[in-house]
Short mmCIF file of C-alpha atoms in Angstrom, two decimals:
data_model
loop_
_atom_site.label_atom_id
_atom_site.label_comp_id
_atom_site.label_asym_id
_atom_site.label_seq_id
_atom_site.Cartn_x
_atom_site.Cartn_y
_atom_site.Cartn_z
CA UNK A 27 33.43 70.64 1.19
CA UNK A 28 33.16 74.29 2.43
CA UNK A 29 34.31 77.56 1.90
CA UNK A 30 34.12 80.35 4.72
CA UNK A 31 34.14 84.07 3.34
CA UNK A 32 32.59 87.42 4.29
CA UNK A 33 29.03 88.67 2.46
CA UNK A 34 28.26 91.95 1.77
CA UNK A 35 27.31 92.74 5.04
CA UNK A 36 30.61 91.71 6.60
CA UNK A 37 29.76 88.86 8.20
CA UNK A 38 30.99 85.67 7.51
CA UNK A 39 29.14 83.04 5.75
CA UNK A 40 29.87 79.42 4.68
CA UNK A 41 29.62 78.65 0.91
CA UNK A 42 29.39 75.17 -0.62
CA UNK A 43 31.69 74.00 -2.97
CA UNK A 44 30.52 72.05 -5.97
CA UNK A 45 31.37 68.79 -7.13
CA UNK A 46 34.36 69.69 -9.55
CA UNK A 47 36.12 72.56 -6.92
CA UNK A 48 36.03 69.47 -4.42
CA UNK A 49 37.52 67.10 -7.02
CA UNK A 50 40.10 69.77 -8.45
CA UNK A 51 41.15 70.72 -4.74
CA UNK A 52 41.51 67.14 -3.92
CA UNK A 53 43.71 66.57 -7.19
CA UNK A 54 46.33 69.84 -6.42
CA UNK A 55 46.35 68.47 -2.83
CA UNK A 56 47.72 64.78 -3.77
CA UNK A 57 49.87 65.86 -6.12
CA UNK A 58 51.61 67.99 -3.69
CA UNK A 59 51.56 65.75 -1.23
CA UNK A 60 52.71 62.71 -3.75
CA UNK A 61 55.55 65.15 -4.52
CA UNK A 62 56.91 65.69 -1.06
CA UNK A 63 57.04 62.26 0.27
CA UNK A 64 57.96 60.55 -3.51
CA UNK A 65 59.62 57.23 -2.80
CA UNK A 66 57.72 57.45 0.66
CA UNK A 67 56.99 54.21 0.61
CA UNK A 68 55.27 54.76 4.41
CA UNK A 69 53.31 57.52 2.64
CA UNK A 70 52.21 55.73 0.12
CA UNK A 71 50.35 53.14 2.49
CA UNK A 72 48.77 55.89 4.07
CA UNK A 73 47.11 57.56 0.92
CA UNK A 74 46.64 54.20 -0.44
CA UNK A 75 43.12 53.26 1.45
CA UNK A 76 41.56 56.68 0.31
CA UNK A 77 41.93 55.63 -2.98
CA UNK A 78 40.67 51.69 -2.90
CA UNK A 79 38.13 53.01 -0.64
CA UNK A 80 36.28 55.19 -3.36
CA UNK A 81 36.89 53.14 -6.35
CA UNK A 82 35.19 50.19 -4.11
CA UNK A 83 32.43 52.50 -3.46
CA UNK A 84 31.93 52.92 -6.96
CA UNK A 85 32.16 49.27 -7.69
CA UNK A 86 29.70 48.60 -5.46
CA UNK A 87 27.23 50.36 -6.71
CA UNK A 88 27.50 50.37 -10.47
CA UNK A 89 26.47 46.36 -10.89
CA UNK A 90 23.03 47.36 -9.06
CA UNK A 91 22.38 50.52 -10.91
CA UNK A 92 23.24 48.42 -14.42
CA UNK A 93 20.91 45.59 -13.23
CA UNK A 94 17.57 47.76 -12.17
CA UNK A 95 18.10 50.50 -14.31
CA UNK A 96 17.75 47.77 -18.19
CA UNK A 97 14.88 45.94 -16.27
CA UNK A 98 12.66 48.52 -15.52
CA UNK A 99 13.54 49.98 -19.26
CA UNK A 100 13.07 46.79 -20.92
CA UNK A 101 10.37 46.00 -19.03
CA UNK A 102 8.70 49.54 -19.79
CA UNK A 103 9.39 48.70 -23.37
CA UNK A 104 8.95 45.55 -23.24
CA UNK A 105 8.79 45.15 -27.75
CA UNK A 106 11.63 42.48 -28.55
CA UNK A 107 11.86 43.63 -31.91
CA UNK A 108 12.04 47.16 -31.23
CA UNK A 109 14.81 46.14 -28.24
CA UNK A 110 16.54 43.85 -31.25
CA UNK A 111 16.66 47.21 -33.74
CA UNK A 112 18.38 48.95 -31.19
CA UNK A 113 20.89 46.56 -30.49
CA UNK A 114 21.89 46.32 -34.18
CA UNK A 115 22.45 49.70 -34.87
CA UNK A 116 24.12 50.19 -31.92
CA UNK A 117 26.33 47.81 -32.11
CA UNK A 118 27.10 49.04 -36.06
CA UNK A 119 27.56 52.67 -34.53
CA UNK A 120 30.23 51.44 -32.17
CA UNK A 121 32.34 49.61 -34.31
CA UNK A 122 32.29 52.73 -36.83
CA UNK A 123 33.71 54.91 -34.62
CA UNK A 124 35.81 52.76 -32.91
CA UNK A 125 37.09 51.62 -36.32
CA UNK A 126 38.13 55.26 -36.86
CA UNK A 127 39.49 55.73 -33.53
CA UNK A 128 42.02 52.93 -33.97
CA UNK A 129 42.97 54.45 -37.99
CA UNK A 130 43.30 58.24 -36.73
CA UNK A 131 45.72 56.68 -33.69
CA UNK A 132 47.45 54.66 -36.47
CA UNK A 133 47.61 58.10 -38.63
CA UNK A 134 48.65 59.87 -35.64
CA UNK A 135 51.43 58.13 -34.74
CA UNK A 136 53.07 57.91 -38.66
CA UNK A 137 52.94 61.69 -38.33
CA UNK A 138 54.72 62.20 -35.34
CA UNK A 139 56.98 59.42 -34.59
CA UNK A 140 56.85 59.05 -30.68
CA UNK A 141 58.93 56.30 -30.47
CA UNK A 142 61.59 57.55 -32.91
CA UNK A 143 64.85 58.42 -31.67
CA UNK A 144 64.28 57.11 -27.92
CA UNK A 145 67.31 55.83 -26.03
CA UNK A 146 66.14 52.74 -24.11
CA UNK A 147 68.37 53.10 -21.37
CA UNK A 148 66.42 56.78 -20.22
CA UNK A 149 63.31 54.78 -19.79
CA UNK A 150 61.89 53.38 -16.51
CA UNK A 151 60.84 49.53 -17.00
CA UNK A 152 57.74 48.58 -15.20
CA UNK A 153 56.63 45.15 -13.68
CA UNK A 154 53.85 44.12 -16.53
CA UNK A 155 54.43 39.89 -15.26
CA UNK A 156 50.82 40.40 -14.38
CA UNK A 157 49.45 42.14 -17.52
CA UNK A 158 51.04 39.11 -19.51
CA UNK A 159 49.61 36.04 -17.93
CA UNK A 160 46.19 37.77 -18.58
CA UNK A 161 46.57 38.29 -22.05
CA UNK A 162 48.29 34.95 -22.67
CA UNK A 163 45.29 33.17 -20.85
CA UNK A 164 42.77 35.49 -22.54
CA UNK A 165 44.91 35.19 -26.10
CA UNK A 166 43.94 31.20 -25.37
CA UNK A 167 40.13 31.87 -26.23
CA UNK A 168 38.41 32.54 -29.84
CA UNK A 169 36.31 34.62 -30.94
CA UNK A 170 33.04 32.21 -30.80
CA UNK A 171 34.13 31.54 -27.24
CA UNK A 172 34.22 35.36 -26.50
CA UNK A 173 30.61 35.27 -27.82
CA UNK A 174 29.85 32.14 -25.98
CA UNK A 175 31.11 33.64 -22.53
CA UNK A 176 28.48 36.82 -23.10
CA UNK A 177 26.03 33.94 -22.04
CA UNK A 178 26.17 34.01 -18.30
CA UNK A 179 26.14 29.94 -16.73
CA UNK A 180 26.19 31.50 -13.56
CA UNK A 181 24.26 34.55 -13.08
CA UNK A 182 25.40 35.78 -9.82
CA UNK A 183 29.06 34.30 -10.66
CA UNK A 184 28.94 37.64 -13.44
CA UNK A 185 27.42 39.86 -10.45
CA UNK A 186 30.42 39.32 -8.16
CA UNK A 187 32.67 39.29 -11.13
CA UNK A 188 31.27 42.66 -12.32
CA UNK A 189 31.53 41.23 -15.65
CA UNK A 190 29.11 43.61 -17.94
CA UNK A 191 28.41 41.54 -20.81
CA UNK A 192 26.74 38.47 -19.46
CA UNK A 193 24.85 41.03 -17.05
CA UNK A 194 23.57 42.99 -19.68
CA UNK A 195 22.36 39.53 -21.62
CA UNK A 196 20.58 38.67 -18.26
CA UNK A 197 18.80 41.87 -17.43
CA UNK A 198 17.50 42.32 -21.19
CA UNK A 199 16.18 38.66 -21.12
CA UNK A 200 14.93 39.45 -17.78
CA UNK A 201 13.17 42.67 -18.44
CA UNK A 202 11.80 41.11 -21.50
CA UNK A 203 10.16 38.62 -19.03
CA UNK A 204 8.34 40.68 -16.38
CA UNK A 205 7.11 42.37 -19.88
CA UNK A 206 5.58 39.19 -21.15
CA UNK A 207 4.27 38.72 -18.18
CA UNK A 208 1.66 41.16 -17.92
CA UNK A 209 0.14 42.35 -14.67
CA UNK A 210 1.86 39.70 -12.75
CA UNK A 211 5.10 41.23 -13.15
CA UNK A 212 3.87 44.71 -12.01
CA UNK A 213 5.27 44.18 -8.56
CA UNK A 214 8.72 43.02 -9.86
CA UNK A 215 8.86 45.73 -12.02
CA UNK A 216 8.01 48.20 -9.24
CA UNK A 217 10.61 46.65 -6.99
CA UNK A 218 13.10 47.27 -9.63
CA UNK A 219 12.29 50.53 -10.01
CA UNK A 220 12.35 51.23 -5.85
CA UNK A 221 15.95 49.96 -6.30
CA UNK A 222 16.75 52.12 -9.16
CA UNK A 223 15.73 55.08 -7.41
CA UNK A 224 17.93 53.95 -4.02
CA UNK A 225 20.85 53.69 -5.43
CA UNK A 226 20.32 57.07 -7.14
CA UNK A 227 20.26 58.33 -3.75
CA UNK A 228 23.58 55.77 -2.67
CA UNK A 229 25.18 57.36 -5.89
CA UNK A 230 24.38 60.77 -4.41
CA UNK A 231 25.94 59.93 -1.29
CA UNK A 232 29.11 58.57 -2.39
CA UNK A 233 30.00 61.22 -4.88
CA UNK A 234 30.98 63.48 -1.21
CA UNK A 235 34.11 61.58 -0.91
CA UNK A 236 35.21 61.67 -4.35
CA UNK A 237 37.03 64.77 -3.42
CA UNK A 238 39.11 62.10 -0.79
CA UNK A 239 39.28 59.32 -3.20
CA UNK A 240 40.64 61.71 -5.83
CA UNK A 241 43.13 62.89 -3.67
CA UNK A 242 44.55 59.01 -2.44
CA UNK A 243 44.64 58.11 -6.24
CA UNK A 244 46.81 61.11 -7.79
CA UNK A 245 48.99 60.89 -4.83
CA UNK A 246 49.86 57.63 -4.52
CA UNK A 247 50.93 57.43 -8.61
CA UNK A 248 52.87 60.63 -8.03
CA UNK A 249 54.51 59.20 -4.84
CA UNK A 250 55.61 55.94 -7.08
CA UNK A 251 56.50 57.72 -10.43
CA UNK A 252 56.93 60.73 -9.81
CA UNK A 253 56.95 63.71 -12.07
CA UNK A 254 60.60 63.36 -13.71
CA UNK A 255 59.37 59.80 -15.08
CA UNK A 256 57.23 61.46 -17.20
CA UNK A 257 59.85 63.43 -19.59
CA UNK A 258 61.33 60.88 -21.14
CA UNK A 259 58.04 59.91 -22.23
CA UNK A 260 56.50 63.22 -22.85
CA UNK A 261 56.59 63.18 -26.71
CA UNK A 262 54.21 60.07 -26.28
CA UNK A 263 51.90 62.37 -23.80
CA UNK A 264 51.68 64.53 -26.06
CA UNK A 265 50.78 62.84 -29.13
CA UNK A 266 47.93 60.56 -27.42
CA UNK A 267 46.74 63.64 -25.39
CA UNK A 268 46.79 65.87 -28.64
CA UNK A 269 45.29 63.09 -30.83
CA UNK A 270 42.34 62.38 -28.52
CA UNK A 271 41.55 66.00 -28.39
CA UNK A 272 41.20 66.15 -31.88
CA UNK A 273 39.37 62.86 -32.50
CA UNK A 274 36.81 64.59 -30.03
CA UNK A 275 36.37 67.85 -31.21
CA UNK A 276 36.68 67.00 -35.17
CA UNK A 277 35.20 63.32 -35.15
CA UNK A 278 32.78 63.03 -32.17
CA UNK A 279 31.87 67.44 -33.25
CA UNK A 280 30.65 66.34 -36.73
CA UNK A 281 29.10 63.46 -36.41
CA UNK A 282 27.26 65.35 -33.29
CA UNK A 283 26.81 68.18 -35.86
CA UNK A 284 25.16 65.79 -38.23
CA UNK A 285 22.60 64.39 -35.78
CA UNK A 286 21.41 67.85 -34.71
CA UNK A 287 23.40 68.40 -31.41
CA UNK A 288 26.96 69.86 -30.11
CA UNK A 289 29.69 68.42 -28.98
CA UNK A 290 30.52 70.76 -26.83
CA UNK A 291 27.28 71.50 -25.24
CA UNK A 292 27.60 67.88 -24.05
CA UNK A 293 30.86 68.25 -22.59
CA UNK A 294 29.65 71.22 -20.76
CA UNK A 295 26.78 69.51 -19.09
CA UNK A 296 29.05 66.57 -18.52
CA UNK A 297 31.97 68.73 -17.00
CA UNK A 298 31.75 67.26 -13.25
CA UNK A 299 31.42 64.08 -14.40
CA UNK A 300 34.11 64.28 -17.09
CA UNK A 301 36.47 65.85 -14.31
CA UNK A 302 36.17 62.72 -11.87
CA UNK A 303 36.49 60.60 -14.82
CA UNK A 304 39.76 62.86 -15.17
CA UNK A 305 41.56 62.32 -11.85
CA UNK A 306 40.02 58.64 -10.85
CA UNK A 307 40.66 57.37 -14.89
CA UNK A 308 38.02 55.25 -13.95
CA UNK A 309 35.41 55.18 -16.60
CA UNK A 310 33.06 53.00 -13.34
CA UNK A 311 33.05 55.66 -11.18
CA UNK A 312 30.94 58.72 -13.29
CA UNK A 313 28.01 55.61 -14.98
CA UNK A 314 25.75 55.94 -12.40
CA UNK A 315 25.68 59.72 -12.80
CA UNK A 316 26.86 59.56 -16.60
CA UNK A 317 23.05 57.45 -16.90
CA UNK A 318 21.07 59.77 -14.54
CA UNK A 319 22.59 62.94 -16.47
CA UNK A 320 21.34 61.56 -19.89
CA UNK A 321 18.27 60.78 -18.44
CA UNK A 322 17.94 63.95 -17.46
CA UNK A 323 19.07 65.74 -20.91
CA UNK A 324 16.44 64.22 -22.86
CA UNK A 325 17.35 60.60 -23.45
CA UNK A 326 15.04 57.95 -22.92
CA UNK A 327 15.85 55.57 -19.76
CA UNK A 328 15.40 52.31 -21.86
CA UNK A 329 18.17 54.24 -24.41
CA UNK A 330 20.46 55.22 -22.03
CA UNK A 331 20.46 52.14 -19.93
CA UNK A 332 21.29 49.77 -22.46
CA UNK A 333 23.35 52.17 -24.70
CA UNK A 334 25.74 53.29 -21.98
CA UNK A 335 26.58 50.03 -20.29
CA UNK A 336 27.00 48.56 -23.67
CA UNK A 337 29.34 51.16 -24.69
CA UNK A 338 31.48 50.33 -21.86
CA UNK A 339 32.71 47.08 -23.08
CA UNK A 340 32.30 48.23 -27.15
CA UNK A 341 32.74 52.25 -27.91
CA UNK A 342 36.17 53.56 -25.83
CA UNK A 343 37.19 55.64 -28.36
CA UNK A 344 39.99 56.90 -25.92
CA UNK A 345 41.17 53.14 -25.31
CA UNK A 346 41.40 52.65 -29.44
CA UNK A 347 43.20 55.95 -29.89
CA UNK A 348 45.94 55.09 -27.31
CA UNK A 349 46.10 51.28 -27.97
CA UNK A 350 47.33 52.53 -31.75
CA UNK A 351 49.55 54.66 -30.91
CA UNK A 352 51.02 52.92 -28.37
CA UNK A 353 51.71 49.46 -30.57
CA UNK A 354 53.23 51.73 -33.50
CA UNK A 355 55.33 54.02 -30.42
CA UNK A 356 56.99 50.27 -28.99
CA UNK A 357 57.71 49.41 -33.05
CA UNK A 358 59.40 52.50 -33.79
CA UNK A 359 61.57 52.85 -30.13
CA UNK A 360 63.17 49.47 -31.49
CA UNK A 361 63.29 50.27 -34.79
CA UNK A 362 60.76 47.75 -36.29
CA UNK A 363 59.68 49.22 -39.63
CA UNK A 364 55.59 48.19 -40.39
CA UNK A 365 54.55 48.81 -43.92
CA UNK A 366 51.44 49.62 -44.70
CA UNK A 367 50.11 46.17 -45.54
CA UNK A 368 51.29 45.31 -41.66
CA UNK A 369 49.83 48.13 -40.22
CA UNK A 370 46.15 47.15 -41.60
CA UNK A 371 46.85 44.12 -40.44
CA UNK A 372 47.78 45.94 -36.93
CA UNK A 373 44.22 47.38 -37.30
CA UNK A 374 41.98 44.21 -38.31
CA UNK A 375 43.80 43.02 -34.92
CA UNK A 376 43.30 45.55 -32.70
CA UNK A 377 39.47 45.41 -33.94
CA UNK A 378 39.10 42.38 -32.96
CA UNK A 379 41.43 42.26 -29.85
CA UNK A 380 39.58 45.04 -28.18
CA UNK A 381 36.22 43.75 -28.23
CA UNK A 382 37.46 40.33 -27.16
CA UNK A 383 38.78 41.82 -23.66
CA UNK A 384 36.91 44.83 -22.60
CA UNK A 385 35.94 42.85 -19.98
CA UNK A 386 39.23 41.77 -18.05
CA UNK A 387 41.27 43.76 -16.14
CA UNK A 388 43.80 45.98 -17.33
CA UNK A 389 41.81 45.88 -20.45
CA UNK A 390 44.19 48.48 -22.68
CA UNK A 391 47.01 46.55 -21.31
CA UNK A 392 45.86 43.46 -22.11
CA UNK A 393 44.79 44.18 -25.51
CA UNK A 394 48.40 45.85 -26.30
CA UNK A 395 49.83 43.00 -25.41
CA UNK A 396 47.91 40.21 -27.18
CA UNK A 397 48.16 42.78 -30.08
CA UNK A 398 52.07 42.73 -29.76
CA UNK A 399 52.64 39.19 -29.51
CA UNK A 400 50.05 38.29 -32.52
CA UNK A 401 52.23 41.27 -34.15
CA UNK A 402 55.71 39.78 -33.78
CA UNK A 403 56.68 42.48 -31.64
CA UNK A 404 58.57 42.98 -28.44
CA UNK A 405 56.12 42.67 -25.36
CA UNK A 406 58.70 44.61 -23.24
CA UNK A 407 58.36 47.82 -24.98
CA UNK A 408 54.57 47.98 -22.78
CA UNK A 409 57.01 48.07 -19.82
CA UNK A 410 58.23 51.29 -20.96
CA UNK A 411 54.64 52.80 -21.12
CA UNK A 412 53.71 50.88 -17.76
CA UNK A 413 55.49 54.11 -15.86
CA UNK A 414 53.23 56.47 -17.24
CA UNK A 415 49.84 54.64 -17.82
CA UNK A 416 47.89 56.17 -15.30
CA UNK A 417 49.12 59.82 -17.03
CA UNK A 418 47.72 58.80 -20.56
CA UNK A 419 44.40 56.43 -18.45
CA UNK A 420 43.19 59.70 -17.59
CA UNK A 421 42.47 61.36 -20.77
CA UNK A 422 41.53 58.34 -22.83
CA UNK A 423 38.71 57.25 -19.83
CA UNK A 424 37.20 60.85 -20.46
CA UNK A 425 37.53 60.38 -24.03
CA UNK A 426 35.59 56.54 -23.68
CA UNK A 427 32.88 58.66 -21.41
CA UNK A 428 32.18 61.59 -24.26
CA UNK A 429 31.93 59.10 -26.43
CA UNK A 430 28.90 57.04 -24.97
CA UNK A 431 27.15 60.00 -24.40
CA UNK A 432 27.17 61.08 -27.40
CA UNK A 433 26.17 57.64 -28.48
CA UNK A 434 23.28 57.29 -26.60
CA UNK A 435 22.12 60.71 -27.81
CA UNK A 436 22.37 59.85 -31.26
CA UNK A 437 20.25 56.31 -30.66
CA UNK A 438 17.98 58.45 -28.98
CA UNK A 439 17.30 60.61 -32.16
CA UNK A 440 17.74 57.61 -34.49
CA UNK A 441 14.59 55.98 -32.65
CA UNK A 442 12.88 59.15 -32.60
CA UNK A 443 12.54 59.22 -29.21
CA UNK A 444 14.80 62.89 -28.04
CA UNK A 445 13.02 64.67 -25.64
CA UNK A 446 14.39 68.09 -27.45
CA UNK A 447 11.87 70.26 -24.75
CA UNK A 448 13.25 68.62 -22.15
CA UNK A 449 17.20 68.78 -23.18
CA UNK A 450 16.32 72.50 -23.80
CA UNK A 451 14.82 72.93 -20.20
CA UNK A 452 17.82 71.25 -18.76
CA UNK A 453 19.84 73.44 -20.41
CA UNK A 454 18.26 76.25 -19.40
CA UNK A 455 18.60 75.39 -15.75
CA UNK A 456 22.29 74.53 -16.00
CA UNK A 457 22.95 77.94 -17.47
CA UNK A 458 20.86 79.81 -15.07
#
């Protein structure tokens, strides 16, 4: 986008605008808009495509970026045992925080009482049919097939599906293979690395019409909703919006503190990305910049490409935070007491719920459910919530971005491998 205004000389000039003034003027736009023609339902098949359009952009090219960007670090590294250390204490990292995501939106919500005192018949009720056949399909599989399924039978069955796990497992195994190879995988590696460096450029490209895909998504959910459906609900808003805050600031600031960086310096750096992961609530749509960025701030490329697609399916803090809250918020709008005892139990559940299905669709959704039902309590309280999902999506997908950052910074140091000069330089060049 562009700005036209007069330089010193009087003359008039055209100015660029960056990445987040295009984003924030697309987000006051469909709001506007999504307030004039609410209940459009004409209008809301027009702003419709703008939205699908981007969000299939972004689709499109994460899967590549995933795929190229692990082989050519694996490959690079190309140490299994090294790769294997990683993995571990990643994967212990994750289920820390997580773990105290979930207990400070279980604390959270005993402190404030969202659901208390809610009259049932001032909420809006939401179609969820959908939601429920997923979880009750994905409620159907254990936990050793959950580990099973990470196992890709059909490798470009997971491509189409977009499913992250099994592509993860394949790239690693593949990477580890052009490795072991020697010189004869020099050209594969090199061909992986061409593609990295293409889509870089296709990620470059589709960031100019977030500003258009920002502006289809905000105004189509304020066209549907619209902004009265969110005050009967706004105690709920609140708390989730207030809690995540805090979790970031006090949870993700020390243990940032304690590894030697700042919270907030991250935040900064990630502010254009953090915006569009804002208004799209699509965590997909800032990875291939979230990787590039980190890259770029210090953190090794065979870090950062297998700590931040991990972290998609195992570290969203935000997710754990609202999927907390939101099962104690449907207990206490019908009354349901938990006792302690039954809300650890709520925990150990929602542990091992949200792991199980990061993967499908809906995944929040679908986890709140399963959790529910394994709970004993009503599914059609998530109804309720349904209205003003995309409201609380937003926060908790910027939340789930912070926090694998910040993760792959902290495996970076933990391995020793921090590029402090160059996080400094890049620093230095932001600020300038």
């Amino acid at each position: 986008m562009i700005a036209i205004e007069k330089n010193k000389g009087g003359f008039f000039q055209v100015k660029k605008f960056g990445l987040a003034a295009q984003i924030f003027a697309g987000l006051v736009l469909g709001i506007i808009v999504g307030a004039v023609f609410y209940g459009n339902q004409t209008a809301i098949a027009v702003l419709q495509p703008f939205g699908d359009i981007f969000i299939h952009l972004i689709k499109m090219i994460v899967i590549p970026i995933i795929v190229s960007a692990l082989i050519v670090s694996i490959a690079g590294v190309g140490d299994v045992k090294k790769l294997g250390k990683l993995g571990v204490k990643t994967i212990i990292y994750f289920e820390i925080i997580t773990t105290l995501a979930l207990g400070i939106g279980l604390i959270a919500a005993n402190v404030f009482h969202p659901g208390s005192g809610i009259n049932l018949s001032n909420l809006a009720k939401t179609d969820i049919s959908s939601y429920e056949q997923t979880a009750k399909s994905s409620g159907q599989s254990s936990m050793a097939a959950n580990f099973t399924n990470i196992i890709p039978s059909n490798v470009f069955q997971s491509l189409a599906q977009g499913d992250l796990l099994p592509v993860i497992f394949f790239s690693v195994i593949f990477g580890i293979g052009v490795a072991s190879i020697g010189k004869k995988g020099t050209p594969v590696s090199a061909f992986f690395n061409g593609v990295l460096e293409t889509m870089y450029w296709v990620t470059n490209f589709v960031m100019k019409f977030a500003a258009f895909g920002v502006f289809g998504l905000i105004g189509v959910n304020v066209a549907q909703f619209g902004i009265a459906s969110l005050l009967p609900l706004g105690k709920l808003i609140v708390v989730i919006y207030a809690t995540m805050i805090l979790f970031v600031l006090l949870v993700l600031g020390t243990v940032a503190k304690i590894a030697g960086t700042n919270v907030l310096t991250l935040i900064g750096i990630l502010k254009d990305e953090l915006f569009l992961a804002f208004t799209t609530a699509s965590s997909e749509a800032v990875l291939p910049k979230l990787m590039d960025k980190m890259v770029r701030f210090g953190c090794p490329q065979a870090i950062t490409s297998f700590v931040v697609p991990t972290g998609y399916t195992f570290n969203l803090d935000g997710s754990a935070i609202y999927q907390s809250i939101a099962a104690l918020f449907v207990a206490q709008v019908y009354g349901i007491h938990l006792s302690l005892g039954r809300q650890l139990l709520l925990l150990a559940v929602l542990m091992l719920t949200s792991k199980g299905m990061a993967g499908v669709t809906g995944a929040s959704f679908v986890v709140l459910l399963t959790t529910l039902g394994s709970m004993g309590l009503p599914l059609e309280g998530v109804a309720f919530i349904a209205g003003i999902d995309r409201i609380l999506d937003m926060l908790r997908t910027v939340v789930n971005v912070v926090g694998n950052a910040l993760a792959t910074v902290i495996m970076s140091k933990s391995e020793g491998r921090f590029d402090q000069a160059k996080a400094d330089a890049y620093l230095n060049r932001a600020s300038a």
